[in-house]
Coordinates of C-alpha atoms in Angstrom, one line a residue:
Chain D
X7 CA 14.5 -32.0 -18.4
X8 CA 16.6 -29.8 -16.5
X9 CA 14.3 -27.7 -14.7
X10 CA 16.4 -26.4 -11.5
X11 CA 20.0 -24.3 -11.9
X12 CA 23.1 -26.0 -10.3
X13 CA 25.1 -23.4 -8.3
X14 CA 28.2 -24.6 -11.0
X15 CA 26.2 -23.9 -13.9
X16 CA 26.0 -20.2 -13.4
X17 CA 28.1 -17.1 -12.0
X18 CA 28.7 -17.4 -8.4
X19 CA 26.7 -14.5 -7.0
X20 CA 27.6 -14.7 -2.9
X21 CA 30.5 -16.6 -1.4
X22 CA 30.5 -17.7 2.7
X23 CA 34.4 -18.9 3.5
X24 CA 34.8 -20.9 6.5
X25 CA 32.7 -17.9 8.8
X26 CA 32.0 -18.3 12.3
X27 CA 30.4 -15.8 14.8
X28 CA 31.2 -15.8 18.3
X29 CA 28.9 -13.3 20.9
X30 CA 30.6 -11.7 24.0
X31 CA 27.8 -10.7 26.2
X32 CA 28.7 -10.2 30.1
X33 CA 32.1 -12.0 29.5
X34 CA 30.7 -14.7 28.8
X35 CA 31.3 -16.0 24.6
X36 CA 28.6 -18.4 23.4
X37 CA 29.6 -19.5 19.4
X38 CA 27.0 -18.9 17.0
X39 CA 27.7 -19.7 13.6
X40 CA 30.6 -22.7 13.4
X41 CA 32.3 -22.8 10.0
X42 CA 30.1 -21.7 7.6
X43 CA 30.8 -22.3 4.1
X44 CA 28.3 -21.6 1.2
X45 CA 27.9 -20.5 -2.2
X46 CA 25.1 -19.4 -4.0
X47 CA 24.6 -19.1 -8.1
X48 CA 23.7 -15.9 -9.2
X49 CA 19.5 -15.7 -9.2
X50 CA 19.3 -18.8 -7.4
X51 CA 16.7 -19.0 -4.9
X52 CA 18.1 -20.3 -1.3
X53 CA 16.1 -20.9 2.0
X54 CA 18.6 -21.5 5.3
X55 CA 16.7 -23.3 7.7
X56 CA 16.7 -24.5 10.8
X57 CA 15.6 -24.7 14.6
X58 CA 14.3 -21.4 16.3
X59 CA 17.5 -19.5 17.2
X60 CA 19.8 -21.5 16.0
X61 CA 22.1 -18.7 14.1
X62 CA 20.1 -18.9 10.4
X63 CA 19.3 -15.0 10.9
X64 CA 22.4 -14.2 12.3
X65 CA 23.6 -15.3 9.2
X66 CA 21.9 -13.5 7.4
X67 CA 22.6 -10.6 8.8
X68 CA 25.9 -10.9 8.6
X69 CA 25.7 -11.2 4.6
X70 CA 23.9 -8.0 4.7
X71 CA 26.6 -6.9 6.4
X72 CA 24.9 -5.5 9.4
X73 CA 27.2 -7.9 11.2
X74 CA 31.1 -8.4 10.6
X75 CA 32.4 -12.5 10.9
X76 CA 34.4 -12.7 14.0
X77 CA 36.9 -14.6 11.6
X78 CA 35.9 -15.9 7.7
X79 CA 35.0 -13.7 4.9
X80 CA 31.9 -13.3 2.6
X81 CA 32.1 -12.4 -0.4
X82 CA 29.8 -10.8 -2.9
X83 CA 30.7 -10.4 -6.7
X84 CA 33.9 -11.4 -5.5
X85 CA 34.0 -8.1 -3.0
X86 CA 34.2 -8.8 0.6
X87 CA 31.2 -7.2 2.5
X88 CA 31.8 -4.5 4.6
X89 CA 28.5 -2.7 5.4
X90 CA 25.1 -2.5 4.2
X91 CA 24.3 -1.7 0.7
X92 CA 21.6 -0.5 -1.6
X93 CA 22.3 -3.4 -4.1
X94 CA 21.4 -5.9 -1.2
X95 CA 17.9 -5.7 0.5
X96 CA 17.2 -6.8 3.7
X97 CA 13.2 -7.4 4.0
X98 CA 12.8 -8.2 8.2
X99 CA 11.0 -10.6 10.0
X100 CA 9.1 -7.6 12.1
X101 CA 7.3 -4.6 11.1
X102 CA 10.1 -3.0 8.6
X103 CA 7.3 -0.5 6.8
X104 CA 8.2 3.1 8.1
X105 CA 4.3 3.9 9.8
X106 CA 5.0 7.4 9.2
X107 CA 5.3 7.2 5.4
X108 CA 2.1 6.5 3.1
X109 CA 2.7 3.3 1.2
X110 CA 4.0 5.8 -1.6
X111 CA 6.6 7.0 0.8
X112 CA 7.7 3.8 2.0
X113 CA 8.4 2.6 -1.3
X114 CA 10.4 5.8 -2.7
X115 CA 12.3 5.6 0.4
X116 CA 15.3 4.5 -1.3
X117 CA 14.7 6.3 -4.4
X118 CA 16.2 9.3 -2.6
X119 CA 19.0 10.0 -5.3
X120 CA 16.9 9.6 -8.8
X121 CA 14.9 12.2 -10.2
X122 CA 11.5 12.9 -9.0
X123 CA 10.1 11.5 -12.9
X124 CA 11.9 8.3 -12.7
X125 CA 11.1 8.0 -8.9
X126 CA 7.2 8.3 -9.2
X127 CA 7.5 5.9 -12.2
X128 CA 9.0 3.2 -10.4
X129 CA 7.1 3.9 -7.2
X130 CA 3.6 3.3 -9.8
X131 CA 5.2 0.4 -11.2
X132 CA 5.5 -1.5 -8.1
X133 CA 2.8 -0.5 -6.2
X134 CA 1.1 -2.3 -9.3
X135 CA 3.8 -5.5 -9.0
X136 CA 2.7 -5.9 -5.3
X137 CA -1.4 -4.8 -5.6
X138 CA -1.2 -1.8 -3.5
X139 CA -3.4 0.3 -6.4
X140 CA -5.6 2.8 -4.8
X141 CA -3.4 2.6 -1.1
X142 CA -0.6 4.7 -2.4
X143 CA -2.3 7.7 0.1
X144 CA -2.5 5.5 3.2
X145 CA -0.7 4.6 6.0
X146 CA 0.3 1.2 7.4
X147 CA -1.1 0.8 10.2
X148 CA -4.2 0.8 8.5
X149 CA -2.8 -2.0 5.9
X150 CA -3.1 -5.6 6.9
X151 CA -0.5 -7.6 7.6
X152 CA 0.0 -9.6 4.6
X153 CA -0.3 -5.7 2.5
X154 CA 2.5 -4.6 4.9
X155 CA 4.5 -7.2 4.4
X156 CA 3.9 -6.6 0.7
X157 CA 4.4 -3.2 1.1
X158 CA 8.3 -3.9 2.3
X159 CA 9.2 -6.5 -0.4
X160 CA 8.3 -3.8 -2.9
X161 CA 9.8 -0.8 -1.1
X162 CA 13.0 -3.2 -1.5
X163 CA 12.5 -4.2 -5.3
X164 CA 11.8 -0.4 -6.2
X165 CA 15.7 -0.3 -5.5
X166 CA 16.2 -2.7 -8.2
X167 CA 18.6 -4.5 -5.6
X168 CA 20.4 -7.8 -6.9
X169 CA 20.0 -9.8 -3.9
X170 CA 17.1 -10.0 -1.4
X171 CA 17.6 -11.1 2.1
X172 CA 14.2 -12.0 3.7
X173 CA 14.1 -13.0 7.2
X174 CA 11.3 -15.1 7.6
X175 CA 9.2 -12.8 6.2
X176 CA 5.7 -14.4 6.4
X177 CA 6.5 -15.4 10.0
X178 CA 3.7 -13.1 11.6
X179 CA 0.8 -13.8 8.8
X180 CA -2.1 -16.1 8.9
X181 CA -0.9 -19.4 7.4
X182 CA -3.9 -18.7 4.2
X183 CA -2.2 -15.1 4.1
X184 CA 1.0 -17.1 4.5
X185 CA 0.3 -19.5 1.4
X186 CA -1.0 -16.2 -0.8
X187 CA 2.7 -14.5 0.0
X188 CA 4.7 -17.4 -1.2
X189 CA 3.2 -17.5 -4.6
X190 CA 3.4 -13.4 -4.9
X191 CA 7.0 -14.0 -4.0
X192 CA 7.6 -16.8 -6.9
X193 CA 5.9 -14.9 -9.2
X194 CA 7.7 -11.8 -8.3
X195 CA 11.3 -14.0 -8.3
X196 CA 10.7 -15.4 -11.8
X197 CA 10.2 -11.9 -12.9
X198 CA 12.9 -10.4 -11.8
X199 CA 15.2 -13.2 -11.3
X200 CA 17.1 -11.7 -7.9
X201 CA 19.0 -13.9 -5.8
X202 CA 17.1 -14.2 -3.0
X203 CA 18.2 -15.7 0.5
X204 CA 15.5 -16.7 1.9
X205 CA 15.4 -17.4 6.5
X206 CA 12.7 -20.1 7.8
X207 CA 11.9 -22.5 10.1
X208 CA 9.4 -23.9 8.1
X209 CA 9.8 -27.1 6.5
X210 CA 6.8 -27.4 3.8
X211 CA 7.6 -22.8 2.8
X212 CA 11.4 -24.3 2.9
X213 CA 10.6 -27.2 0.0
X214 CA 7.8 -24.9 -1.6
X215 CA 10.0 -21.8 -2.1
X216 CA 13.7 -22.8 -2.8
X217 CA 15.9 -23.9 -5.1
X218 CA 18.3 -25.2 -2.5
X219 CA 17.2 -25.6 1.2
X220 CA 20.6 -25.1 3.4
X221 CA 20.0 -27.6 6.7
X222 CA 21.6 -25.7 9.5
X223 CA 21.9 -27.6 13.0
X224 CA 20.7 -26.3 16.6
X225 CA 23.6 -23.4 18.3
X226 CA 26.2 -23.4 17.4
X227 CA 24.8 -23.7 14.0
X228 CA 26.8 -25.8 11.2
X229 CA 25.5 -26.5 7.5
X230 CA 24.0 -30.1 8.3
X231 CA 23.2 -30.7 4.8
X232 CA 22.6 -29.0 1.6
X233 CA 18.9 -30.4 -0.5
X234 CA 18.3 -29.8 -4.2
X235 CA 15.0 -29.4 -4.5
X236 CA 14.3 -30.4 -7.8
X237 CA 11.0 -29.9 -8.9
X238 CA 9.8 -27.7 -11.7
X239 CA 7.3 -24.6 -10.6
X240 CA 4.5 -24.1 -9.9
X241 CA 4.9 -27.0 -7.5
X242 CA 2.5 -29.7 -6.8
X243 CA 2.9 -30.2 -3.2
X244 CA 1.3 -33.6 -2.8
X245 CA 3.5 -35.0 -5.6
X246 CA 5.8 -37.8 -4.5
X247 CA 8.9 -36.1 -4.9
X248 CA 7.7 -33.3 -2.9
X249 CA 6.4 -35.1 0.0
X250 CA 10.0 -37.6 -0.4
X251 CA 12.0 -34.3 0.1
X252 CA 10.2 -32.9 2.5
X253 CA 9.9 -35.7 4.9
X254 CA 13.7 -36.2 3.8
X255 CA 14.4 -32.6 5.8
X256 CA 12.2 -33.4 8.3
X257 CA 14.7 -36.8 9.3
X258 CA 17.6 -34.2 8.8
X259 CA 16.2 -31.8 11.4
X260 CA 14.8 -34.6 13.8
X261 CA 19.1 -35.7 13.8
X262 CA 19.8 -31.9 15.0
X263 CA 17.6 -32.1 17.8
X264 CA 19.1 -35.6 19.2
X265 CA 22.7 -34.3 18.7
Chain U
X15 CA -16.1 3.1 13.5
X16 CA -19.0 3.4 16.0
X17 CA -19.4 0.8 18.2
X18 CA -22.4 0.1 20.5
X19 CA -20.7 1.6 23.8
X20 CA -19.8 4.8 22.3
X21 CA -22.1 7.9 23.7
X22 CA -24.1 9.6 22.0
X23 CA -23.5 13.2 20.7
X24 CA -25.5 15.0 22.5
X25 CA -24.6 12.9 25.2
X26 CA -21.1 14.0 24.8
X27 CA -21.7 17.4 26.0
X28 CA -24.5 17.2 28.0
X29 CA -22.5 15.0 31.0
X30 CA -19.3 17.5 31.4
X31 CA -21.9 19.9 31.3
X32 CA -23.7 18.7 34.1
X33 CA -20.8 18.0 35.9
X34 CA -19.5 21.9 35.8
X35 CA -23.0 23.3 36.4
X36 CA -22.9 20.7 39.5
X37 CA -19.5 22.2 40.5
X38 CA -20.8 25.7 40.1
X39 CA -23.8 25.1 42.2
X40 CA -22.0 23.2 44.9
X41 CA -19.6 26.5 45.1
X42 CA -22.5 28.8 45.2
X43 CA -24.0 27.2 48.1
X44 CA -21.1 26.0 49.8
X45 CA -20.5 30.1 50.1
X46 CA -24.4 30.8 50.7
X47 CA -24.0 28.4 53.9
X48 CA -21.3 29.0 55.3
X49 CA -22.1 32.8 55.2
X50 CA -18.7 33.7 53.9
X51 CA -17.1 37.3 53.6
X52 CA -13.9 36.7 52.1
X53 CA -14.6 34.3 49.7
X54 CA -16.6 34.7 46.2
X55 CA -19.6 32.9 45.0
X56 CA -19.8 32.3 41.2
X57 CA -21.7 35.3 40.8
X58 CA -19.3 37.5 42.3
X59 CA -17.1 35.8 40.1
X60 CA -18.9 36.5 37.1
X61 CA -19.1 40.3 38.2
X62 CA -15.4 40.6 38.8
X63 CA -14.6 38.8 35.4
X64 CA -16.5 41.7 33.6
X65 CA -15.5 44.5 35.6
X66 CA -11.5 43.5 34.2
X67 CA -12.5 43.0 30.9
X68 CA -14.6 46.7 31.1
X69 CA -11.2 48.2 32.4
X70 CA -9.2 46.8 29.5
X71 CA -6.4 45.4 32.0
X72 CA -7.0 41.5 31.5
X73 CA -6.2 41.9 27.4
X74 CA -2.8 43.1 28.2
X75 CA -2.2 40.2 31.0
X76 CA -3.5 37.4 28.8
X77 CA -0.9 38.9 26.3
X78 CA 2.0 39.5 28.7
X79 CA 1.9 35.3 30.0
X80 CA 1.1 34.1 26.6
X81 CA 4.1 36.3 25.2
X82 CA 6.6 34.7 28.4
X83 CA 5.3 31.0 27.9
X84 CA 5.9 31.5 23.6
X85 CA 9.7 33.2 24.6
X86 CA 10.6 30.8 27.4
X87 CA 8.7 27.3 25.6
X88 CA 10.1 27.9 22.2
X89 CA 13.9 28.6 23.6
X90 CA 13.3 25.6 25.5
X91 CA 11.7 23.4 21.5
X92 CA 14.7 25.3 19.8
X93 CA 17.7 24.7 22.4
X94 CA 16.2 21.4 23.6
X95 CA 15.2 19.5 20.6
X96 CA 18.9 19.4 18.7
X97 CA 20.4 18.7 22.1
X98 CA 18.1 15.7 23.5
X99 CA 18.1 14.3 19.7
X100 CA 22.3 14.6 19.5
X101 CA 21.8 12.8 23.1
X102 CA 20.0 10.0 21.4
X103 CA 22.0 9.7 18.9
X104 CA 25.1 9.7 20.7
X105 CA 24.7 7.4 23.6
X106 CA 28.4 7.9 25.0
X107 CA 27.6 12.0 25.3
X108 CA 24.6 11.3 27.0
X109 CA 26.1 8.9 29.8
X110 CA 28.5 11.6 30.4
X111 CA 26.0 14.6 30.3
X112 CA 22.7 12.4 31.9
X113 CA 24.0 12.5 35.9
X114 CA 24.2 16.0 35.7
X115 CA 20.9 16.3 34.3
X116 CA 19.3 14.0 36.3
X117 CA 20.1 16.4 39.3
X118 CA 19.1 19.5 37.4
X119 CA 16.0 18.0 36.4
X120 CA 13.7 17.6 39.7
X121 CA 14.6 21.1 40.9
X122 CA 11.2 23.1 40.8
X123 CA 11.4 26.1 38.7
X124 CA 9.9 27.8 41.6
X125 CA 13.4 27.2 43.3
X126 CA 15.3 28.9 40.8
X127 CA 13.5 32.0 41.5
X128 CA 15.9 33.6 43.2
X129 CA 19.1 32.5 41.2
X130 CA 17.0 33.7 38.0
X131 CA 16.4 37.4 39.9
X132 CA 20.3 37.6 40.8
X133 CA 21.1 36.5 36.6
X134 CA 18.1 38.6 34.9
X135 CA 17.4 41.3 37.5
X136 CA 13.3 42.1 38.5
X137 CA 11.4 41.5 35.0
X138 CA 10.3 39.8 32.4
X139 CA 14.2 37.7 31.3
X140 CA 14.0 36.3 34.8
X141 CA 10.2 34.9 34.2
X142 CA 11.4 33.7 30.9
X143 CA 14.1 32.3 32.2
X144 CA 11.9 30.1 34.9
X145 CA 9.7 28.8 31.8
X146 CA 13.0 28.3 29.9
X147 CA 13.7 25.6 33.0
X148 CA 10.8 24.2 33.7
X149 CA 10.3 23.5 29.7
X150 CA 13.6 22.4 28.7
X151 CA 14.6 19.4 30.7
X152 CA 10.8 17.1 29.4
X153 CA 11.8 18.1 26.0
X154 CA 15.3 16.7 26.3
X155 CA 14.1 13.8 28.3
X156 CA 11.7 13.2 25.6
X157 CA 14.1 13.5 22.9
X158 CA 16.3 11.2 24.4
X159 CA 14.1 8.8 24.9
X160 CA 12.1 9.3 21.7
X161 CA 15.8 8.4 20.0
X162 CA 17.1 5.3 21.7
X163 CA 13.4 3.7 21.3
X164 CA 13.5 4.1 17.8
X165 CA 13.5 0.1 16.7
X166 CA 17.0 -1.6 15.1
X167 CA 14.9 -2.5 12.7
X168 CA 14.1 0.8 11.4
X169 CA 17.6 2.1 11.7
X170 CA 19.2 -0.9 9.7
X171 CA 16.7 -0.2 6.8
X172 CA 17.7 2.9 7.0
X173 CA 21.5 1.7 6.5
X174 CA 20.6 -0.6 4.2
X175 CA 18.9 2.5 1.6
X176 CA 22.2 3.5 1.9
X177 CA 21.5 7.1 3.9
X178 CA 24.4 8.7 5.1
X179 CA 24.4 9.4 9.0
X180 CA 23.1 13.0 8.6
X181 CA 20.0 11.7 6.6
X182 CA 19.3 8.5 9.2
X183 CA 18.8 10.5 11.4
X184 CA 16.3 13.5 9.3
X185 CA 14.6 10.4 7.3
X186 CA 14.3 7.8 10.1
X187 CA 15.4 8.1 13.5
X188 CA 13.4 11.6 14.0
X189 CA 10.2 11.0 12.7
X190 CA 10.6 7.7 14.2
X191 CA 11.0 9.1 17.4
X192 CA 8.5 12.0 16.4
X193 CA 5.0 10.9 18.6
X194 CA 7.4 10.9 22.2
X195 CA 8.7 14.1 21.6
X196 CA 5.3 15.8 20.5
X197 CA 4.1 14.6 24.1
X198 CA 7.4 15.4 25.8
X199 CA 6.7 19.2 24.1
X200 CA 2.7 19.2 25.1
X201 CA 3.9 18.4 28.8
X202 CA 6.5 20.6 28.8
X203 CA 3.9 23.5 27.6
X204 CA 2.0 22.4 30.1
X205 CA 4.8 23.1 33.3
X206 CA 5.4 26.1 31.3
X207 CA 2.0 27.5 32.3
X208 CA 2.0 26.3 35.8
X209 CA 5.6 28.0 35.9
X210 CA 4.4 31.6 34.2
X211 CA 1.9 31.9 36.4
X212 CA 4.3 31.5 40.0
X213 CA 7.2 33.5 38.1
X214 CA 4.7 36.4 37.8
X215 CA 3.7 36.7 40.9
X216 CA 7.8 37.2 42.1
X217 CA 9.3 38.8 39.3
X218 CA 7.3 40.9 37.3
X219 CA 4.4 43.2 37.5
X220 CA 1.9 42.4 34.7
X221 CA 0.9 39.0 33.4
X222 CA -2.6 36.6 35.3
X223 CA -0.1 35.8 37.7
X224 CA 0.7 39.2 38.9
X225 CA -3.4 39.7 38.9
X226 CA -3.8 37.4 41.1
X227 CA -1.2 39.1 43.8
X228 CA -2.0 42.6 42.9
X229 CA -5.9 41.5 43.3
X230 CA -5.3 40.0 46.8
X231 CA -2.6 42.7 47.7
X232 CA -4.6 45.4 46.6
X233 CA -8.1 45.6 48.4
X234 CA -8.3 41.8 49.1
X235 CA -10.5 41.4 46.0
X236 CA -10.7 37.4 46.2
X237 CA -13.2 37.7 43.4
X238 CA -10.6 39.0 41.1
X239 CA -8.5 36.4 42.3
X240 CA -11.0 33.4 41.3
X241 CA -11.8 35.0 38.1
X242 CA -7.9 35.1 37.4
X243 CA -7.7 31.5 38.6
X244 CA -10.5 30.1 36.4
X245 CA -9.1 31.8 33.2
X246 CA -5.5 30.1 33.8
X247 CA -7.5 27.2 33.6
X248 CA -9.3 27.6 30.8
X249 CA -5.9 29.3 28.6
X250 CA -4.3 26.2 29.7
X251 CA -6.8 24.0 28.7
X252 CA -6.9 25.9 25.4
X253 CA -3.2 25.6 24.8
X254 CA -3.2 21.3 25.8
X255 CA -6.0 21.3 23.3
X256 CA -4.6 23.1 20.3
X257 CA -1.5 20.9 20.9
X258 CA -3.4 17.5 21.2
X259 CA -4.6 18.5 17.3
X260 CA -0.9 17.9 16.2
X261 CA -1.6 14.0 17.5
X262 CA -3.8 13.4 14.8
X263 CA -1.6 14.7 12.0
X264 CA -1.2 11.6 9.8
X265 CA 2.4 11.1 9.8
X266 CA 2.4 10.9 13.8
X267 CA -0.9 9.3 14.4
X268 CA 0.4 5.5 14.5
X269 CA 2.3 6.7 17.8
X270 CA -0.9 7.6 19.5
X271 CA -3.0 4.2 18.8
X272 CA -2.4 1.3 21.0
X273 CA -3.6 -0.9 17.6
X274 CA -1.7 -0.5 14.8

């Protein structure tokens, strides 16, 4: 039984070489990221994690391309990245729904170039993918959280993007709302098989969600350690293995702190 | 929702209502008492008010201010909105252009009065020209500052849908910015009407403004003068209100809602 994807065994979708980030703020230059290196299989599903502000969503970022490596390149498909781009969603940790569009409009936000038929299709399609049936008049403010945050994963999908960047997406909801989400998100992943990068601090959402949970150290961040997490979904999370990898990360991340 | 504190409706009404009968009778006697001559009770008021609208004169002022404030606020929406949002959106113009605002800005338009009568001559383009002012520095304020408070968060999704500069700032960065500028525009209407009122009574010769001079000027009629006074208020009060309604418009209305 072979239930998990080793990066080698498919197409390498998203290639980090040797990046680090350095910020000048006030003359001052504090390092950020220190020699990243990473590769990720094409529809493989990878959570970074690590300590609160230790450079995981920098990273991130900076694959999206909203930030250029002060030296290092990544790579997508083999292309270096030089902006953002339609093909690669970034879903944000805050409040990324536009409030002045109904939930309609927010998700045919990027369907700006197709024609109107094939836009209203896809926007009914995944209204219906994320639940949202019979809120496609109203606004977000009046959606809860956990339908916001819907709202954004599918106003990213409706792109049909190949790779997801979510920045710890589930962050701001109730941790029942919080549990709800992940299994929307697997469900959603084994559907459309993206390659999803996935930022958290969370240890147990870490183990739940990933194929591969990248251990990145406290500022400047370095990859500690790279965990398989091989266990078949839907995941029982009391099994042994579970609770041996989890409490596995948990040792890794308890060495950061003491460093 | 209704929630247990809210007033009733006819409760609504009935307190202002109180309050301005309250008002009106505190005037009245206030002018009974003090056995004034020059000033107007209510009633006299009241007299006045329909003696202008028997001659057929206040129709024509109502028109004449309304007509400056639409002239001088809408040059001020159409020249001040493109410029405060290409502020905004180009933060290097608007540190080189901001000093000289900033000193532009807190002149009264009352202070341009003269400057405006040496530009426009006696008339109407010199009371246009005050509004013009006194409008167009809160909208470009407002539009500044609607702009650079848009979130990086919205702007980089933006990006990321791959819109070209041109449509960031049409899709996202104005509707984004949208609820500031609709209450930079409402204040700026409202300094438009304190400013129409002051420039008639300078430059021109028609307008509630210019009734209220020509009343005092000719024949001390103070109760032409009140009745002038209390129907500034209540146009102004009109106009605030009609503008508050584009608040609830759906596409702004999460800018006006401290929940959301």
């Amino acid at each position: 039984m072979e239930p998990f994807v080793t990066p080698a065994a498919v197409d390498t979708k998203l290639r980090v070489e040797h990046v680090n980030i350095v910020f000048d703020r006030d003359g001052k230059s504090t390092p950020v990221l220190n020699d990243i290196s990473l590769e990720v299989g094409d529809g493989e599903f990878v959570c970074l994690l690590g300590p609160s502000g230790c450079g995981k969503s920098t990273l991130l970022s900076t694959m999206a391309g909203f930030l250029s490596p002060t030296s290092g390149e990544i790579k997508i498909d083999g292309e270096a990245v030089r902006g953002p781009d339609p093909r690669r969603i970034f879903v944000f940790q805050e409040r990324g729904v536009f409030p002045w569009l109904t939930v309609e409009g927010n998700i045919g936000f990027g369907l700006f170039k197709l024609p109107r038929a094939e836009r209203e299709r896809r926007i009914a399609y995944y209204v219906k993918m994320v639940g949202l049936e019979g809120f496609e008049r109203t606004y977000p403010p009046e959606l809860s959280g956990g339908m916001k945050q819907r709202l954004e994963v599918a106003r990213a999908l409706a792109v049909n993007p190949d790779m997801l960047f979510l920045d710890e997406p589930f962050g701001a909801l109730d941790s029942i709302t919080r549990l709800i989400m992940r299994g929307e998100l697997l469900r959603i992943w084994e559907a459309e098989r993206k390659t999803v990068i996935f930022v958290t601090h969370d240890i147990d959402e870490a183990v739940q969600l990933a194929d591969r949970v990248v251990v990145m150290s406290a500022r400047p961040a370095t990859i500690q350690q790279i965990v398989n997490i091989d266990i078949p979904h839907p995941r029982d999370i009391s099994s042994p293995r579970y609770l041996e990898l989890r409490d596995g990360i948990f040792k890794q991340i308890g060495l950061a702190h003491k460093l | 929702m209704k929630s247990l504190a809210e007033p009733k409706k006819w409760e609504r009404y009935f307190w202002p209502i109180l309050v301005s009968a309250l008002f009106l009778a505190l005037w009245h006697y206030s002018v009974i008492w003090t056995a004034t001559r020059i000033f107007p009770s209510p009633l006299d008021v009241e007299r006045g008010m329909a003696e202008l609208l028997r001659e057929n004169v206040l129709w024509g002022d109502i028109a004449d201010s309304l007509r400056r404030v639409a002239i001088g606020f809408g040059a001020a929406v159409v020249l001040g909105i493109p410029l405060g949002l290409t502020f905004g959106w180009y933060p290097p113009v608007n540190q080189v252009v901001n000093p000289t605002m900033q000193i532009l800005r807190p002149i009264s338009p009352i202070a341009w009065i003269p400057v405006s009568i040496i530009f426009f001559g006696v008339g109407d383009d010199a009371a246009i020209f005050l509004i013009f002012l006194g409008a167009f520095f809160p909208i470009v304020v407002a539009c500044v500052d609607g702009v650079s408070n848009v979130p990086s968060v919205s702007r980089r999704a933006g990006r990321n849908f791959g819109l070209a500069p041109w449509q960031l700032l049409a899709k996202v960065v104005f509707p984004a910015a949208l609820p500031q500028i609709i209450v930079g525009l409402r204040i700026a209407l409202g300094i438009a009407w304190l400013v129409v009122v002051a420039a008639e009574m300078i430059a021109v010769e028609s307008g509630l403004g210019y009734l209220i001079i020509d009343s005092r000027n000719s024949g001390k009629r103070y109760d032409l003068v009140v009745a002038a006074m209390l129907l500034i208020g209540l146009i102004g009060l009109t106009l605030d209100l009609g503008f508050r309604r584009l608040e609830r418009i759906k596409s702004v209305r999460w800018g006006f809602r401290n929940e959301s």
